[in-house]
Coordinates of C-alpha atoms and ligand atoms in Angstrom, one line a residue:
Chain A
M1 CA -2.5 -32.2 -23.2
K2 CA -3.4 -28.7 -22.3
E3 CA -1.8 -29.0 -18.9
T4 CA 1.5 -29.9 -20.3
E5 CA 1.2 -27.0 -22.7
Q6 CA 0.7 -24.8 -19.6
L7 CA 3.9 -26.2 -18.1
H8 CA 5.8 -25.8 -21.3
G9 CA 4.4 -22.3 -21.7
A10 CA 5.7 -21.5 -18.2
A11 CA 9.1 -22.8 -19.3
S12 CA 9.3 -20.8 -22.4
R13 CA 8.5 -17.6 -20.5
F14 CA 11.4 -18.3 -18.1
S15 CA 13.7 -20.1 -20.5
E16 CA 16.4 -17.5 -19.8
M17 CA 16.4 -18.6 -16.2
K18 CA 19.3 -20.7 -15.1
I19 CA 19.1 -24.1 -13.6
L20 CA 22.0 -25.9 -11.9
I21 CA 21.9 -29.7 -11.4
I22 CA 24.3 -31.2 -8.9
D23 CA 24.2 -35.0 -9.0
D24 CA 27.0 -37.5 -9.2
E25 CA 25.1 -40.0 -11.3
L26 CA 25.4 -39.3 -15.0
S27 CA 22.1 -41.1 -15.8
N28 CA 20.2 -38.9 -13.4
V29 CA 21.7 -35.8 -14.8
A30 CA 21.0 -36.9 -18.4
L31 CA 17.4 -37.6 -17.5
L32 CA 16.9 -34.2 -15.9
E33 CA 18.6 -32.4 -18.6
D34 CA 16.4 -34.1 -21.2
L35 CA 13.3 -33.4 -19.3
L36 CA 14.1 -29.7 -18.8
S37 CA 15.5 -28.9 -22.2
G38 CA 12.6 -30.8 -23.7
S39 CA 10.3 -28.5 -21.9
G40 CA 11.9 -25.3 -23.0
Y41 CA 14.5 -24.6 -20.3
T42 CA 17.6 -23.8 -22.3
N43 CA 19.9 -22.6 -19.6
V44 CA 20.7 -25.8 -17.8
K45 CA 24.1 -26.6 -16.3
S46 CA 25.2 -29.8 -14.5
I47 CA 28.0 -30.8 -12.3
L48 CA 28.9 -34.3 -11.2
D49 CA 31.4 -33.3 -8.6
P50 CA 29.7 -31.4 -5.7
R51 CA 33.1 -29.9 -4.7
L52 CA 32.7 -27.5 -7.7
T53 CA 29.4 -26.1 -6.4
L54 CA 30.5 -22.7 -5.1
E55 CA 32.8 -22.1 -8.0
T56 CA 30.1 -22.9 -10.5
C57 CA 27.5 -20.9 -8.6
K58 CA 29.8 -17.9 -8.8
E59 CA 30.3 -18.2 -12.5
F60 CA 26.9 -19.4 -13.6
A61 CA 24.7 -17.6 -11.0
P62 CA 21.8 -20.1 -11.1
D63 CA 18.2 -19.2 -10.4
V64 CA 17.4 -22.6 -9.1
V65 CA 19.5 -25.5 -7.9
L66 CA 18.5 -29.2 -8.1
L67 CA 20.6 -31.1 -5.6
D68 CA 21.2 -34.8 -5.0
L69 CA 21.6 -35.8 -1.4
R70 CA 23.7 -38.9 -1.7
M71 CA 27.1 -38.1 -3.3
P72 CA 30.7 -39.2 -2.6
H73 CA 33.3 -36.6 -1.5
M74 CA 30.7 -34.1 -0.2
D75 CA 27.2 -35.0 0.5
G76 CA 24.1 -32.9 -0.2
F77 CA 23.9 -31.6 3.3
A78 CA 27.4 -30.2 3.2
V79 CA 26.7 -28.6 -0.2
L80 CA 23.5 -27.1 1.2
E81 CA 25.3 -25.7 4.2
A82 CA 28.0 -24.3 2.0
L83 CA 25.5 -22.7 -0.3
R84 CA 23.6 -21.1 2.5
A85 CA 26.7 -19.8 4.1
N86 CA 27.6 -18.3 0.8
D87 CA 24.3 -16.5 -0.2
R88 CA 24.0 -13.2 1.5
G89 CA 20.4 -12.7 2.0
A90 CA 19.5 -13.3 -1.7
F91 CA 17.1 -16.2 -2.0
L92 CA 18.3 -19.1 -4.0
P93 CA 15.8 -22.0 -4.1
V94 CA 17.5 -25.4 -3.6
I95 CA 15.4 -28.4 -4.4
V96 CA 16.7 -31.6 -2.8
L97 CA 16.4 -34.8 -4.9
T98 CA 16.2 -37.8 -2.7
A99 CA 15.3 -41.5 -2.8
D100 CA 15.4 -42.0 1.0
I101 CA 12.4 -40.5 2.6
D102 CA 13.2 -41.2 6.2
A103 CA 12.2 -38.3 8.4
Q104 CA 15.6 -38.0 9.9
S105 CA 17.3 -36.9 6.7
K106 CA 14.4 -34.7 5.8
Y107 CA 14.8 -32.8 9.0
R108 CA 18.6 -32.6 8.4
A109 CA 18.0 -31.2 4.9
L110 CA 15.4 -28.8 6.2
R111 CA 17.8 -27.5 8.8
A112 CA 20.5 -27.1 6.3
G113 CA 18.3 -24.9 4.2
A114 CA 16.4 -27.0 1.6
T115 CA 13.6 -25.1 -0.1
D116 CA 11.7 -28.2 -1.3
F117 CA 12.0 -31.9 -2.1
L118 CA 11.5 -34.0 -5.1
L119 CA 11.3 -37.7 -4.5
K120 CA 13.2 -40.2 -6.7
P121 CA 12.2 -41.8 -9.0
L122 CA 11.3 -38.4 -10.3
D123 CA 7.7 -37.7 -11.3
H124 CA 8.1 -35.6 -14.5
L125 CA 5.0 -33.6 -14.0
E126 CA 6.0 -32.7 -10.5
V127 CA 9.6 -31.7 -11.6
L128 CA 8.2 -29.3 -14.2
L129 CA 5.5 -28.0 -11.9
R130 CA 7.9 -27.2 -9.1
M131 CA 10.4 -25.6 -11.6
G132 CA 7.5 -23.4 -12.9
L133 CA 6.6 -22.3 -9.4
F134 CA 10.1 -21.3 -8.5
M135 CA 10.6 -19.6 -11.8
E136 CA 7.4 -17.6 -11.2
R137 CA 8.8 -16.6 -7.8
R138 CA 12.1 -15.6 -9.3
R139 CA 10.3 -13.5 -11.9
I140 CA 8.2 -11.5 -9.4
E141 CA 11.2 -11.0 -7.1
Y142 CA 12.9 -9.6 -10.1
E143 CA 10.0 -7.4 -10.9
L144 CA 9.7 -6.2 -7.3
H145 CA 13.4 -5.3 -7.4
N146 CA 12.9 -3.3 -10.7
E147 CA 9.9 -1.6 -9.2
K148 CA 11.9 -0.4 -6.2
E149 CA 14.6 0.9 -8.5
K150 CA 12.1 2.7 -10.6
A151 CA 10.6 4.4 -7.6
E152 CA 13.9 5.4 -6.2
A153 CA 15.1 6.7 -9.6
A154 CA 11.9 8.7 -10.1
S155 CA 12.1 10.4 -6.7
A156 CA 15.9 11.1 -7.1
A157 CA 15.2 12.6 -10.5
K158 CA 12.5 14.8 -9.1
D159 CA 14.8 16.1 -6.3
R160 CA 17.6 16.7 -8.8
F161 CA 15.2 18.5 -11.0
L162 CA 13.8 20.7 -8.3
A163 CA 17.3 21.5 -7.0
M164 CA 18.6 22.4 -10.4
A165 CA 15.5 24.4 -11.4
S166 CA 15.6 26.3 -8.2
H167 CA 19.2 27.2 -8.6
E168 CA 18.6 28.3 -12.1
L169 CA 15.6 30.4 -11.1
R170 CA 17.4 31.9 -8.1
T171 CA 20.6 33.1 -9.6
P172 CA 19.2 35.7 -12.0
L173 CA 17.2 37.4 -9.3
T174 CA 20.2 38.6 -7.3
P175 CA 21.4 41.3 -9.7
V176 CA 17.9 42.5 -10.3
L177 CA 17.3 42.9 -6.6
I178 CA 20.6 44.7 -6.0
W179 CA 20.0 47.1 -8.9
A180 CA 16.3 47.8 -8.1
S181 CA 16.9 48.4 -4.4
G182 CA 19.9 50.5 -5.0
T183 CA 18.1 52.7 -7.6
A184 CA 15.0 53.1 -5.4
Q185 CA 17.3 55.0 -2.9
E186 CA 18.2 57.7 -5.5
P187 CA 16.8 61.0 -4.2
D188 CA 15.7 62.6 -7.4
L189 CA 13.4 59.8 -8.7
S190 CA 9.8 60.6 -9.6
P191 CA 7.4 59.1 -7.0
N192 CA 5.9 57.0 -9.8
L193 CA 9.3 55.4 -10.6
Q194 CA 10.1 55.0 -6.9
D195 CA 6.8 53.1 -6.4
G196 CA 7.5 51.0 -9.4
L197 CA 11.0 50.1 -8.2
K198 CA 9.7 49.2 -4.7
M199 CA 7.1 46.9 -6.3
I200 CA 9.8 45.2 -8.3
C201 CA 11.8 44.7 -5.1
R202 CA 8.9 43.3 -3.2
N203 CA 8.0 40.8 -5.9
V204 CA 11.6 39.7 -6.5
E205 CA 12.1 39.2 -2.8
L206 CA 8.9 37.2 -2.6
E207 CA 10.0 35.1 -5.6
A208 CA 13.5 34.6 -4.1
R209 CA 12.0 33.5 -0.8
M210 CA 9.8 30.9 -2.4
I211 CA 12.8 29.6 -4.4
D212 CA 14.9 29.4 -1.3
D213 CA 12.2 27.4 0.4
M214 CA 12.1 25.0 -2.5
L215 CA 15.8 24.6 -2.4
D216 CA 15.7 24.0 1.4
L217 CA 13.0 21.4 0.9
T218 CA 15.0 19.5 -1.7
R219 CA 18.1 19.7 0.5
I220 CA 16.1 18.2 3.4
T221 CA 14.6 15.4 1.3
R222 CA 18.0 14.5 0.0
G223 CA 19.5 14.6 3.5
K224 CA 21.9 17.4 2.4
L225 CA 20.9 20.1 4.8
G226 CA 23.9 20.4 7.0
L227 CA 23.7 22.0 10.5
Y228 CA 26.4 24.3 11.8
R229 CA 25.8 24.1 15.5
R230 CA 27.3 26.9 17.7
P231 CA 26.4 28.5 21.0
A232 CA 23.4 30.8 20.5
D233 CA 20.8 32.7 22.5
A234 CA 17.2 31.8 21.9
H235 CA 16.0 35.3 22.8
E236 CA 18.4 36.9 20.5
L237 CA 17.3 34.7 17.6
I238 CA 13.7 35.6 18.3
G239 CA 14.7 39.3 18.3
H240 CA 16.4 38.9 14.9
A241 CA 13.4 37.2 13.4
I242 CA 11.1 40.0 14.7
D243 CA 13.4 42.6 13.0
I244 CA 12.8 40.9 9.7
V245 CA 9.0 41.0 10.0
R246 CA 8.7 44.3 11.8
S247 CA 7.7 46.3 8.7
D248 CA 5.0 43.7 8.0
I249 CA 3.7 44.0 11.6
E250 CA 3.6 47.8 11.3
A251 CA 2.0 47.8 7.9
R252 CA -0.8 45.6 9.2
H253 CA -1.1 47.5 12.5
L254 CA -0.6 44.3 14.6
N255 CA 0.2 44.4 18.3
L256 CA 3.2 42.5 19.3
R257 CA 3.5 41.3 22.9
L258 CA 6.6 39.8 24.3
A259 CA 7.0 37.7 27.4
L260 CA 10.4 36.1 27.2
D261 CA 10.5 34.7 30.7
A262 CA 12.7 31.6 30.3
S263 CA 15.8 32.0 32.5
E264 CA 17.7 29.3 30.6
H265 CA 17.9 30.4 27.0
K266 CA 21.3 29.3 25.8
L267 CA 21.2 26.9 22.9
R268 CA 23.7 25.1 20.8
V269 CA 22.1 25.3 17.3
D270 CA 22.6 26.4 13.8
S271 CA 21.6 30.1 14.4
A272 CA 20.7 30.9 10.8
R273 CA 18.4 27.8 10.5
L274 CA 16.7 28.3 13.8
Q275 CA 16.1 32.0 13.1
Q276 CA 14.5 30.8 9.9
V277 CA 12.1 28.7 12.0
F278 CA 11.0 31.6 14.2
W279 CA 10.8 33.9 11.1
N280 CA 8.5 31.3 9.3
L281 CA 6.2 31.2 12.4
L282 CA 6.1 35.0 12.6
R283 CA 5.5 35.4 8.9
N284 CA 2.6 33.0 9.2
A285 CA 1.2 34.7 12.3
C286 CA 1.2 38.0 10.4
K287 CA -0.3 36.5 7.3
F288 CA -3.1 34.7 9.0
T289 CA -4.1 37.5 11.5
P290 CA -6.4 40.3 10.4
E291 CA -5.2 43.9 10.8
Q292 CA -5.2 45.3 14.4
G293 CA -4.8 41.7 15.6
T294 CA -2.3 40.6 18.2
I295 CA 0.8 38.4 18.1
A296 CA 2.2 37.2 21.4
I297 CA 5.6 35.6 21.8
R298 CA 6.5 33.9 25.1
S299 CA 9.3 31.7 26.3
F300 CA 9.5 29.6 29.4
N301 CA 11.5 26.7 30.7
D302 CA 9.9 23.3 30.7
G303 CA 12.1 21.8 33.3
P304 CA 15.7 23.0 33.7
E305 CA 16.8 21.4 30.4
K306 CA 14.1 22.5 28.0
I307 CA 13.0 25.8 26.6
C308 CA 9.6 26.3 25.0
I309 CA 9.0 29.2 22.7
E310 CA 5.3 29.9 21.8
I311 CA 4.2 32.2 19.0
S312 CA 0.4 32.9 19.3
D313 CA -1.9 34.9 17.2
N314 CA -5.6 35.7 17.4
G315 CA -6.2 35.2 13.7
V316 CA -8.0 32.7 11.5
G317 CA -7.2 29.6 13.6
L318 CA -7.2 26.0 12.5
E319 CA -9.6 23.1 12.6
P320 CA -8.4 20.1 14.7
Q321 CA -7.9 17.9 11.6
S322 CA -5.4 20.5 10.1
L323 CA -3.1 20.7 13.1
E324 CA -0.8 18.0 11.9
K325 CA -1.3 18.1 8.2
I326 CA 0.0 21.7 7.8
F327 CA 3.5 20.4 8.6
N328 CA 3.4 18.4 5.3
A329 CA 5.1 20.0 2.3
F330 CA 2.7 21.9 0.0
E331 CA -0.1 21.6 2.5
Q332 CA -2.3 24.7 2.9
V333 CA -5.7 25.1 4.3
D334 CA -6.5 27.9 2.0
S335 CA -4.3 28.1 -1.1
R336 CA -5.4 31.5 -2.1
K337 CA -3.0 33.2 0.2
E338 CA 0.6 33.8 -0.9
G339 CA 3.1 31.1 -0.3
L340 CA 3.9 27.5 -1.4
G341 CA 3.0 25.7 1.8
L342 CA 6.6 24.8 2.5
G343 CA 7.5 27.0 5.5
L344 CA 6.2 24.7 8.2
A345 CA 7.6 21.5 6.6
I346 CA 11.0 23.1 6.5
S347 CA 10.6 24.4 10.1
K348 CA 9.6 21.0 11.4
A349 CA 12.6 19.4 9.7
I350 CA 15.0 21.9 11.1
T351 CA 13.6 21.7 14.6
E352 CA 13.7 17.9 14.6
M353 CA 17.2 17.9 13.2
H354 CA 18.0 19.8 16.4
G355 CA 16.3 17.2 18.5
G356 CA 13.4 19.5 19.2
T357 CA 9.7 19.4 18.5
I358 CA 7.2 21.8 16.9
R359 CA 3.4 21.7 17.4
A360 CA 0.4 23.7 16.5
R361 CA -2.7 24.1 18.6
S362 CA -5.9 26.1 18.1
E363 CA -9.3 26.3 19.7
G364 CA -10.8 26.2 16.2
L365 CA -11.6 28.5 13.2
G366 CA -11.4 32.1 14.1
K367 CA -9.9 31.4 17.5
G368 CA -6.3 32.0 16.7
T369 CA -3.3 29.6 16.6
T370 CA -0.3 28.9 18.8
F371 CA 2.9 27.3 17.6
A372 CA 5.1 25.8 20.2
V373 CA 8.8 25.0 19.6
T374 CA 10.6 23.0 22.3
L375 CA 14.4 22.8 22.3
A376 CA 17.1 21.5 24.7
V377 CA 19.0 24.3 26.5
E378 CA 22.7 24.1 26.7
N379 CA 24.0 24.5 30.2
E380 CA 27.7 25.0 31.0
S381 CA 28.8 21.4 31.6
I382 CA 27.2 20.1 28.3
E383 CA 28.8 23.0 26.5
R384 CA 32.3 21.9 27.5
D385 CA 31.6 18.4 26.4
H386 CA 30.7 19.7 23.0
L387 CA 33.8 21.8 22.5
T388 CA 35.4 19.1 20.4
E389 CA 32.3 18.5 18.4
G390 CA 32.3 22.2 17.4
T391 CA 35.4 21.6 15.3
D392 CA 33.7 18.7 13.6
A393 CA 30.8 20.9 12.7
E394 CA 33.2 23.4 11.2
K395 CA 34.7 20.7 9.0
S396 CA 31.3 19.7 7.8
E397 CA 30.3 23.2 6.9
P398 CA 30.9 23.1 3.2
N399 CA 28.0 20.6 3.2
R400 CA 25.7 23.4 3.9
N401 CA 26.0 25.2 0.6
E402 CA 25.5 22.0 -1.3
S403 CA 22.1 21.6 -2.7
Chain B
M1 CA 9.7 -31.7 17.2
N2 CA 12.6 -29.6 18.3
T3 CA 13.4 -28.7 14.7
I4 CA 9.9 -27.4 14.2
T5 CA 10.4 -25.1 17.1
N6 CA 13.6 -23.8 15.7
W7 CA 11.7 -23.1 12.5
K8 CA 9.2 -20.9 14.2
S9 CA 11.3 -17.8 13.9
E10 CA 11.8 -18.4 10.1
L11 CA 8.0 -18.8 9.7
A12 CA 7.2 -15.7 11.7
P13 CA 6.7 -13.5 8.6
Y14 CA 3.9 -15.9 7.5
A15 CA 2.4 -16.7 10.9
K16 CA -0.3 -14.1 10.4
M17 CA -1.2 -15.2 6.9
K18 CA -4.6 -16.9 6.6
I19 CA -5.0 -20.5 5.6
L20 CA -8.3 -22.1 4.7
I21 CA -8.5 -25.9 5.1
V22 CA -11.2 -27.8 3.1
D23 CA -11.5 -31.6 3.7
D24 CA -14.6 -33.6 4.3
E25 CA -12.8 -35.9 6.7
P26 CA -12.8 -34.3 10.2
A27 CA -9.7 -36.3 11.2
N28 CA -7.8 -34.8 8.3
V29 CA -8.9 -31.3 9.2
A30 CA -7.8 -31.9 12.8
L31 CA -4.5 -33.2 11.7
L32 CA -3.8 -30.2 9.5
E33 CA -4.9 -27.8 12.1
D34 CA -2.6 -29.4 14.6
M35 CA 0.4 -29.4 12.3
L36 CA -0.1 -25.8 11.2
G37 CA -0.8 -24.6 14.7
E38 CA 2.3 -26.2 15.9
Q39 CA 4.3 -24.6 13.1
G40 CA 3.1 -21.2 14.4
Y41 CA 0.2 -20.3 12.1
T42 CA -2.4 -18.4 14.0
Q43 CA -5.0 -17.7 11.4
L44 CA -6.7 -20.9 10.4
K45 CA -10.2 -21.7 9.3
S46 CA -11.5 -25.0 8.2
T47 CA -14.6 -26.6 6.8
T48 CA -15.7 -30.2 6.1
D49 CA -18.5 -29.0 3.8
S50 CA -17.1 -28.0 0.3
R51 CA -20.3 -26.2 -0.5
R52 CA -19.3 -23.4 1.9
V53 CA -15.9 -22.7 0.3
L54 CA -16.9 -19.6 -1.7
E55 CA -18.8 -18.1 1.1
L56 CA -15.8 -18.7 3.5
C57 CA -13.4 -17.2 1.0
D58 CA -15.5 -14.0 0.9
E59 CA -15.7 -13.9 4.7
F60 CA -12.2 -15.0 5.7
D61 CA -10.2 -13.8 2.7
P62 CA -7.5 -16.5 2.9
D63 CA -3.9 -16.2 1.7
L64 CA -3.7 -19.9 0.8
I65 CA -6.2 -22.8 0.5
L66 CA -5.6 -26.5 1.3
L67 CA -8.1 -28.4 -0.7
D68 CA -9.0 -32.1 -0.6
L69 CA -10.0 -33.5 -4.0
F70 CA -12.5 -36.2 -3.3
M71 CA -15.4 -34.9 -1.3
P72 CA -19.2 -35.5 -1.4
H73 CA -21.6 -32.8 -2.8
V74 CA -19.0 -30.7 -4.6
D75 CA -15.6 -32.3 -5.3
G76 CA -12.3 -30.5 -5.3
F77 CA -12.2 -30.1 -9.1
A78 CA -15.5 -28.2 -9.0
V79 CA -14.3 -26.1 -6.1
L80 CA -11.1 -25.2 -8.1
E81 CA -13.2 -24.2 -11.1
S82 CA -15.5 -21.9 -9.1
L83 CA -12.6 -20.4 -7.2
R84 CA -10.6 -19.7 -10.3
A85 CA -13.7 -18.2 -12.0
D86 CA -13.2 -15.2 -9.7
Q87 CA -10.3 -13.4 -11.2
S88 CA -10.1 -10.5 -8.7
E89 CA -7.5 -12.1 -6.5
V90 CA -3.8 -11.3 -7.4
Y91 CA -2.3 -14.7 -6.6
L92 CA -4.1 -17.1 -4.4
P93 CA -2.2 -20.4 -4.0
I94 CA -4.3 -23.5 -3.8
I95 CA -2.6 -26.7 -2.7
V96 CA -4.5 -29.9 -3.5
L97 CA -4.3 -32.7 -1.1
T98 CA -4.4 -36.1 -2.7
A99 CA -4.0 -39.7 -1.7
D100 CA -4.2 -40.7 -5.4
V101 CA -0.8 -40.2 -7.0
N102 CA -2.3 -41.0 -10.4
E103 CA -0.8 -38.6 -12.9
E104 CA -4.1 -38.1 -14.7
T105 CA -5.7 -36.8 -11.5
K106 CA -2.9 -34.3 -11.0
R107 CA -3.2 -33.1 -14.6
R108 CA -6.9 -32.6 -14.2
A109 CA -6.3 -30.6 -11.0
L110 CA -3.6 -28.5 -12.5
H111 CA -5.8 -27.8 -15.5
R112 CA -8.5 -26.4 -13.2
G113 CA -6.1 -24.1 -11.4
A114 CA -4.3 -26.0 -8.6
T115 CA -1.0 -24.4 -7.7
D116 CA 0.8 -27.4 -6.1
F117 CA 0.1 -30.8 -4.4
L118 CA 0.6 -32.5 -1.1
N119 CA 0.5 -36.2 -1.1
K120 CA -1.5 -38.1 1.6
P121 CA -0.5 -39.4 4.1
L122 CA 0.8 -35.9 4.8
D123 CA 4.4 -35.4 5.6
H124 CA 5.2 -32.8 8.3
I125 CA 8.1 -31.3 6.5
E126 CA 6.6 -31.3 3.1
V127 CA 3.5 -29.5 4.4
L128 CA 5.7 -26.9 6.1
L129 CA 7.9 -26.2 3.1
R130 CA 5.2 -26.2 0.4
I131 CA 3.0 -23.8 2.4
R132 CA 5.8 -21.6 3.3
N133 CA 7.1 -21.4 -0.3
L134 CA 3.7 -20.5 -1.7
L135 CA 2.9 -18.0 1.1
E136 CA 6.2 -16.3 0.3
T137 CA 5.3 -16.1 -3.4
R138 CA 2.0 -14.5 -2.4
R139 CA 3.7 -12.1 -0.1
I140 CA 6.0 -10.9 -2.9
H141 CA 3.0 -10.6 -5.2
Q142 CA 1.3 -8.4 -2.7
L143 CA 4.4 -6.3 -2.2
L144 CA 4.7 -5.8 -5.9
D145 CA 1.0 -4.8 -6.0
N146 CA 1.4 -2.3 -3.2
R147 CA 4.5 -0.9 -4.8
R148 CA 2.8 -0.3 -8.0
A149 CA -0.1 1.4 -6.3
A150 CA 2.3 3.5 -4.3
L151 CA 4.2 4.5 -7.4
E152 CA 1.0 5.6 -9.0
D153 CA 0.2 7.6 -5.9
A154 CA 3.6 9.1 -6.0
V155 CA 3.2 10.2 -9.6
H156 CA -0.1 11.8 -8.7
A157 CA 1.5 13.6 -5.7
R158 CA 4.3 14.8 -7.8
T159 CA 2.0 16.1 -10.5
A160 CA 0.1 17.9 -7.7
E161 CA 3.3 19.4 -6.4
L162 CA 4.3 20.8 -9.8
Q163 CA 0.8 22.1 -10.3
A164 CA 1.1 23.9 -6.9
V165 CA 4.3 25.5 -7.9
Q166 CA 2.9 26.5 -11.2
A167 CA -0.3 28.0 -9.6
E168 CA 1.8 29.9 -7.2
L169 CA 3.9 31.4 -9.9
E170 CA 0.7 32.4 -11.7
K171 CA -0.7 34.0 -8.6
S172 CA 2.4 36.1 -7.9
R173 CA 2.4 37.1 -11.5
A174 CA -1.2 38.2 -11.2
R175 CA -0.4 40.1 -8.0
S176 CA 2.5 42.0 -9.5
T177 CA 0.5 43.1 -12.5
A178 CA -2.3 44.2 -10.2
E179 CA 0.0 46.3 -8.0
Ligands
LIG501 N1 -0.6 31.2 12.3 C1 -1.4 30.5 11.5 N2 -2.8 30.6 11.6 C2 -3.6 29.8 10.8 N3 -3.2 29.0 9.9 C3 -1.8 28.8 9.7 C4 -0.9 29.5 10.5 N4 0.3 29.2 10.2 C5 0.2 28.3 9.2 N5 -1.1 28.1 8.9 C6 -1.7 27.1 7.9 O1 -0.6 26.2 7.6 C7 -0.4 26.3 6.2 C8 1.0 25.9 5.9 O2 1.9 27.0 6.3 P1 3.3 27.1 5.7 O3 3.9 25.8 5.6 O4 4.0 28.2 6.4 O5 3.0 27.5 4.2 P2 2.5 28.9 3.5 O6 2.6 29.9 4.6 O7 3.3 29.1 2.4 O8 1.0 28.6 3.2 C9 -0.9 27.6 5.8 O9 -1.2 27.7 4.4 C10 -2.1 27.8 6.7 O10 -3.2 27.2 6.1
LIG502 MG1 4.3 30.2 5.7

């Protein structure tokens, strides 16, 4: 009797599951109801008139349907078709009960969407077995659904937390920076105090930059980084990025070589974001190149529609296996250097949002690194086509400040 | 036959799943291979020697087993027992093929771990449906398993991210006190 216990055990685990019986014969219905309720299925509903099927399904939301094939008014095939037309993707097992076993009707039921068959006269063991199997399937589908929701909720919570935390961390820094940099300009400060204030500025700026990167990253993962595309000049953007790192370059006695040879360098991009990309690459080039080293920036047209900007250094270089990984968030070859490992992840996302590509190449450790950014150039005719789009971009601008 | 062809697209998600056929009667094996082949299943393996089942399972790693009950040397009941003794598999459906509709036989098979039955002589459509249903259940079990593993990985990754941020803050604190 252990097997029946197993079947009953299955039933009690799933007793909250709902079974709908559709059969015009009262005696059949009574038999099935007895069998199921006697085995622990408490949530059983029956209808004798198949025309009530859709209505009942809507109210009762069954987990399994047991359907007779031969009924007046509306036969089982029609009920099946109606059920299948009604369920949108969600799987509802429909087990067809049938006395006639001719292949023709079986094919018809199969085509109409039957999930399985039970032959009349019903074998009790088989009814319970089949019920148990579909209940088990229902249960794991349900668990899978829950699991998906859990994962989504967890990652949404993480993004929300990062965004919020970054905001909270960022806001108090602004007044500190303004006051410290203002005060450091005062002429009659003691050198000691002046150095102290400069140290404060440097560290606060560093902190602010890291927080900005974290904010950007959460915007990117939440799909909330809006682009504000306008006509721009690639060479100008590079120039602005150089201006920001110039003091670093000088402090580390690096040589900067420029060969901006591209003749087509008009872009239609979010200037601030793209400048951020070049600035990230330059910052890295400075950071990973020893003093007296060289940074070279060149541009050229790769065909009339593409511009390629390469930023090379002769610094620490990269091993082949790192060349792709470094574009992942928080990925660093050597985490002792300053930074969170976000710059390249953000740069890659921004470049790709512009339809461009970014790649790293290196001959190996100690042999320097080159980062190549490729973007579409904007020639006159395309620019005109995009004029209307520009106003769209303006409208979507508020998006940009959202986090 | 036409209907079966129409069904091929519906079966496509399962076509690559692996089915092991165990029946001592070569004619039965051939029949099943033909049926399943026609239904679009591409990964089939069969044996008429039930003593080889465990070894084949290790090698072939099936997603579903079709098992005859009455065979010489080792009968289906014994095969069921030895297969179920290995608990490592998440959900491995075993469909027992039986000409004997005797209820006691079915109970014995269930007791030893059979998942479902197919009555001989085999009916094309019943074979198709029962296999598809159990393969789908297995597929969901695997998805669930992968999800859980992925969720664990994600938790690890997230912990690592937070540790990275923390370490970075520590570093910048150390730098600023040093300067
Ligand atoms: N120019 C470069 N030369 C050598 N390695 C680099 C260079 N740029 C980036 N990397 C490697 O890629 C990693 C990720 O860079 P990035 O995302 O900018 O983060 P971070 O600069 O904060 O470490 C760096 O930690 C470094 O290991
Ligand atoms: Mg960086």
